[in-house]
């Protein structure tokens, strides 16, 4: 029982560390060959959008909207990959504790 508690505490520390690293990480996604760049935190918070003036066409706002969505999607995928990388090893070890949901 003592060993299980030590393992649980160690995993809890690893999870906290991974979550802190994710919150500090910034990932970018691009679309339109770099015309639109989105920046998100590792936890998925949108930090910023950069739009190259060349992408702004008052006659074609729909394309710009699509580029923004694509850049955000690209950045979100990068954040998901980082989350999987950071949290995967920790979450994978929780199955041995018999914790529900893990």
C-alpha atoms as an extended CHARMM CRD file, in Angstrom:
* protein
*
       102  EXT
         1         1  UNK       CA              0.0000000000        0.0000000000        0.0000000000  PROA      1               0.0000000000
         2         2  UNK       CA              2.8400000000        2.3740000000        0.9050000000  PROA      2               0.0000000000
         3         3  UNK       CA              4.4680000000        1.7040000000       -2.4740000000  PROA      3               0.0000000000
         4         4  UNK       CA              1.2060000000        2.5140000000       -4.2990000000  PROA      4               0.0000000000
         5         5  UNK       CA              0.9260000000        5.8250000000       -2.4610000000  PROA      5               0.0000000000
         6         6  UNK       CA              4.5100000000        6.7330000000       -3.3840000000  PROA      6               0.0000000000
         7         7  UNK       CA              3.8140000000        5.8640000000       -7.0330000000  PROA      7               0.0000000000
         8         8  UNK       CA              0.6380000000        7.9640000000       -6.9940000000  PROA      8               0.0000000000
         9         9  UNK       CA              2.5030000000       10.9320000000       -5.5040000000  PROA      9               0.0000000000
        10        10  UNK       CA              5.2780000000       10.6100000000       -8.0700000000  PROA      10              0.0000000000
        11        11  UNK       CA              2.7650000000       10.5220000000      -10.9390000000  PROA      11              0.0000000000
        12        12  UNK       CA              0.9230000000       13.4810000000       -9.4700000000  PROA      12              0.0000000000
        13        13  UNK       CA              4.1920000000       15.4380000000       -9.4790000000  PROA      13              0.0000000000
        14        14  UNK       CA              4.9060000000       14.3690000000      -13.0710000000  PROA      14              0.0000000000
        15        15  UNK       CA              1.4250000000       15.4520000000      -14.1590000000  PROA      15              0.0000000000
        16        16  UNK       CA              1.8080000000       18.8340000000      -12.4570000000  PROA      16              0.0000000000
        17        17  UNK       CA              5.1920000000       19.3320000000      -14.1280000000  PROA      17              0.0000000000
        18        18  UNK       CA              3.8350000000       18.3670000000      -17.5540000000  PROA      18              0.0000000000
        19        19  UNK       CA              0.8380000000       20.7020000000      -17.1360000000  PROA      19              0.0000000000
        20        20  UNK       CA              3.1330000000       23.5840000000      -16.1660000000  PROA      20              0.0000000000
        21        21  UNK       CA              5.3330000000       22.9380000000      -19.2140000000  PROA      21              0.0000000000
        22        22  UNK       CA              2.2540000000       22.8740000000      -21.4610000000  PROA      22              0.0000000000
        23        23  UNK       CA              0.9590000000       26.1560000000      -20.0510000000  PROA      23              0.0000000000
        24        24  UNK       CA              4.3220000000       27.8330000000      -20.7650000000  PROA      24              0.0000000000
        25        25  UNK       CA              4.7410000000       26.3970000000      -24.2660000000  PROA      25              0.0000000000
        26        26  UNK       CA              3.7720000000       28.4500000000      -27.3010000000  PROA      26              0.0000000000
        27        27  UNK       CA              3.0100000000       26.7390000000      -30.5780000000  PROA      27              0.0000000000
        28        28  UNK       CA              2.2730000000       28.2390000000      -33.9530000000  PROA      28              0.0000000000
        29        29  UNK       CA              0.1510000000       27.1840000000      -36.8520000000  PROA      29              0.0000000000
        30        30  UNK       CA              0.2110000000       28.7010000000      -40.3060000000  PROA      30              0.0000000000
        31        31  UNK       CA             -1.9760000000       28.8110000000      -43.3770000000  PROA      31              0.0000000000
        32        32  UNK       CA             -1.7180000000       30.2590000000      -46.8470000000  PROA      32              0.0000000000
        33        33  UNK       CA              2.0150000000       29.7410000000      -47.0060000000  PROA      33              0.0000000000
        34        34  UNK       CA              2.5370000000       31.8510000000      -43.8910000000  PROA      34              0.0000000000
        35        35  UNK       CA              0.0310000000       34.5840000000      -44.7240000000  PROA      35              0.0000000000
        36        36  UNK       CA             -1.7790000000       33.8230000000      -41.4680000000  PROA      36              0.0000000000
        37        37  UNK       CA             -0.0490000000       32.6600000000      -38.2930000000  PROA      37              0.0000000000
        38        38  UNK       CA             -1.8250000000       31.6280000000      -35.0950000000  PROA      38              0.0000000000
        39        39  UNK       CA             -0.0750000000       31.2170000000      -31.7560000000  PROA      39              0.0000000000
        40        40  UNK       CA             -1.5380000000       29.1040000000      -28.9520000000  PROA      40              0.0000000000
        41        41  UNK       CA             -0.3320000000       27.9130000000      -25.5810000000  PROA      41              0.0000000000
        42        42  UNK       CA              0.2640000000       24.2360000000      -25.0060000000  PROA      42              0.0000000000
        43        43  UNK       CA             -3.0100000000       24.1720000000      -23.0990000000  PROA      43              0.0000000000
        44        44  UNK       CA             -4.8470000000       25.5240000000      -26.1640000000  PROA      44              0.0000000000
        45        45  UNK       CA             -5.2800000000       29.1850000000      -25.1860000000  PROA      45              0.0000000000
        46        46  UNK       CA             -5.1530000000       31.4630000000      -28.2360000000  PROA      46              0.0000000000
        47        47  UNK       CA             -2.2760000000       33.8870000000      -27.7570000000  PROA      47              0.0000000000
        48        48  UNK       CA             -2.3240000000       35.7600000000      -31.0410000000  PROA      48              0.0000000000
        49        49  UNK       CA             -3.0720000000       35.9590000000      -34.7390000000  PROA      49              0.0000000000
        50        50  UNK       CA             -0.7680000000       37.5580000000      -37.3130000000  PROA      50              0.0000000000
        51        51  UNK       CA             -2.1440000000       38.3870000000      -40.7480000000  PROA      51              0.0000000000
        52        52  UNK       CA              0.1420000000       39.4390000000      -43.5610000000  PROA      52              0.0000000000
        53        53  UNK       CA             -1.3390000000       42.5120000000      -45.2930000000  PROA      53              0.0000000000
        54        54  UNK       CA             -1.1120000000       40.6050000000      -48.5950000000  PROA      54              0.0000000000
        55        55  UNK       CA             -3.8710000000       38.3140000000      -47.3030000000  PROA      55              0.0000000000
        56        56  UNK       CA             -6.3060000000       41.2010000000      -46.8600000000  PROA      56              0.0000000000
        57        57  UNK       CA             -8.6150000000       41.5870000000      -49.8490000000  PROA      57              0.0000000000
        58        58  UNK       CA            -11.8260000000       43.5210000000      -49.1210000000  PROA      58              0.0000000000
        59        59  UNK       CA            -13.4210000000       41.7400000000      -52.0810000000  PROA      59              0.0000000000
        60        60  UNK       CA            -12.6160000000       38.2840000000      -50.6710000000  PROA      60              0.0000000000
        61        61  UNK       CA            -13.0330000000       38.2550000000      -46.9000000000  PROA      61              0.0000000000
        62        62  UNK       CA            -14.1240000000       34.6080000000      -46.9700000000  PROA      62              0.0000000000
        63        63  UNK       CA            -10.6680000000       33.4010000000      -47.9890000000  PROA      63              0.0000000000
        64        64  UNK       CA             -9.0670000000       35.3250000000      -45.1220000000  PROA      64              0.0000000000
        65        65  UNK       CA            -11.5880000000       33.8270000000      -42.7090000000  PROA      65              0.0000000000
        66        66  UNK       CA            -10.7420000000       30.3550000000      -44.0000000000  PROA      66              0.0000000000
        67        67  UNK       CA             -7.0150000000       31.0380000000      -43.5770000000  PROA      67              0.0000000000
        68        68  UNK       CA             -7.5230000000       32.1460000000      -39.9680000000  PROA      68              0.0000000000
        69        69  UNK       CA             -9.5120000000       29.0010000000      -39.1720000000  PROA      69              0.0000000000
        70        70  UNK       CA             -6.8910000000       26.8260000000      -40.8820000000  PROA      70              0.0000000000
        71        71  UNK       CA             -4.0460000000       28.4740000000      -38.9490000000  PROA      71              0.0000000000
        72        72  UNK       CA             -5.9040000000       28.0220000000      -35.6570000000  PROA      72              0.0000000000
        73        73  UNK       CA             -6.5900000000       24.3930000000      -36.5030000000  PROA      73              0.0000000000
        74        74  UNK       CA             -2.9210000000       23.8660000000      -37.3570000000  PROA      74              0.0000000000
        75        75  UNK       CA             -1.8190000000       25.4400000000      -34.0590000000  PROA      75              0.0000000000
        76        76  UNK       CA             -4.3800000000       23.3860000000      -32.1010000000  PROA      76              0.0000000000
        77        77  UNK       CA             -3.0180000000       20.2040000000      -33.6780000000  PROA      77              0.0000000000
        78        78  UNK       CA              0.4990000000       21.1940000000      -32.6150000000  PROA      78              0.0000000000
        79        79  UNK       CA             -0.7770000000       21.7860000000      -29.0640000000  PROA      79              0.0000000000
        80        80  UNK       CA             -2.5190000000       18.3760000000      -29.0590000000  PROA      80              0.0000000000
        81        81  UNK       CA              0.6590000000       16.6540000000      -30.2320000000  PROA      81              0.0000000000
        82        82  UNK       CA              2.6670000000       18.3560000000      -27.4920000000  PROA      82              0.0000000000
        83        83  UNK       CA              0.0420000000       17.4000000000      -24.9010000000  PROA      83              0.0000000000
        84        84  UNK       CA              0.1230000000       13.7870000000      -26.0580000000  PROA      84              0.0000000000
        85        85  UNK       CA              3.9160000000       13.8180000000      -25.8860000000  PROA      85              0.0000000000
        86        86  UNK       CA              4.0630000000       15.3540000000      -22.3970000000  PROA      86              0.0000000000
        87        87  UNK       CA              1.0710000000       13.6260000000      -20.8150000000  PROA      87              0.0000000000
        88        88  UNK       CA              1.1360000000       10.2890000000      -22.6350000000  PROA      88              0.0000000000
        89        89  UNK       CA              3.9010000000        8.6420000000      -20.6080000000  PROA      89              0.0000000000
        90        90  UNK       CA              2.3910000000        9.8720000000      -17.3360000000  PROA      90              0.0000000000
        91        91  UNK       CA             -1.1910000000        8.8780000000      -18.1540000000  PROA      91              0.0000000000
        92        92  UNK       CA             -0.0420000000        5.5290000000      -19.5170000000  PROA      92              0.0000000000
        93        93  UNK       CA              1.4610000000        4.6320000000      -16.1670000000  PROA      93              0.0000000000
        94        94  UNK       CA             -1.7530000000        5.2770000000      -14.3020000000  PROA      94              0.0000000000
        95        95  UNK       CA             -3.3950000000        2.1010000000      -15.5740000000  PROA      95              0.0000000000
        96        96  UNK       CA             -1.2260000000        0.1310000000      -13.1770000000  PROA      96              0.0000000000
        97        97  UNK       CA             -2.7840000000        1.9060000000      -10.2120000000  PROA      97              0.0000000000
        98        98  UNK       CA             -6.2480000000        0.6730000000      -11.0350000000  PROA      98              0.0000000000
        99        99  UNK       CA             -7.6000000000        4.2110000000      -11.1090000000  PROA      99              0.0000000000
       100       100  UNK       CA            -10.9360000000        4.5180000000      -12.8580000000  PROA      100             0.0000000000
       101       101  UNK       CA            -10.8260000000        6.4010000000      -16.1210000000  PROA      101             0.0000000000
       102       102  UNK       CA             -7.1240000000        5.8900000000      -16.6920000000  PROA      102             0.0000000000
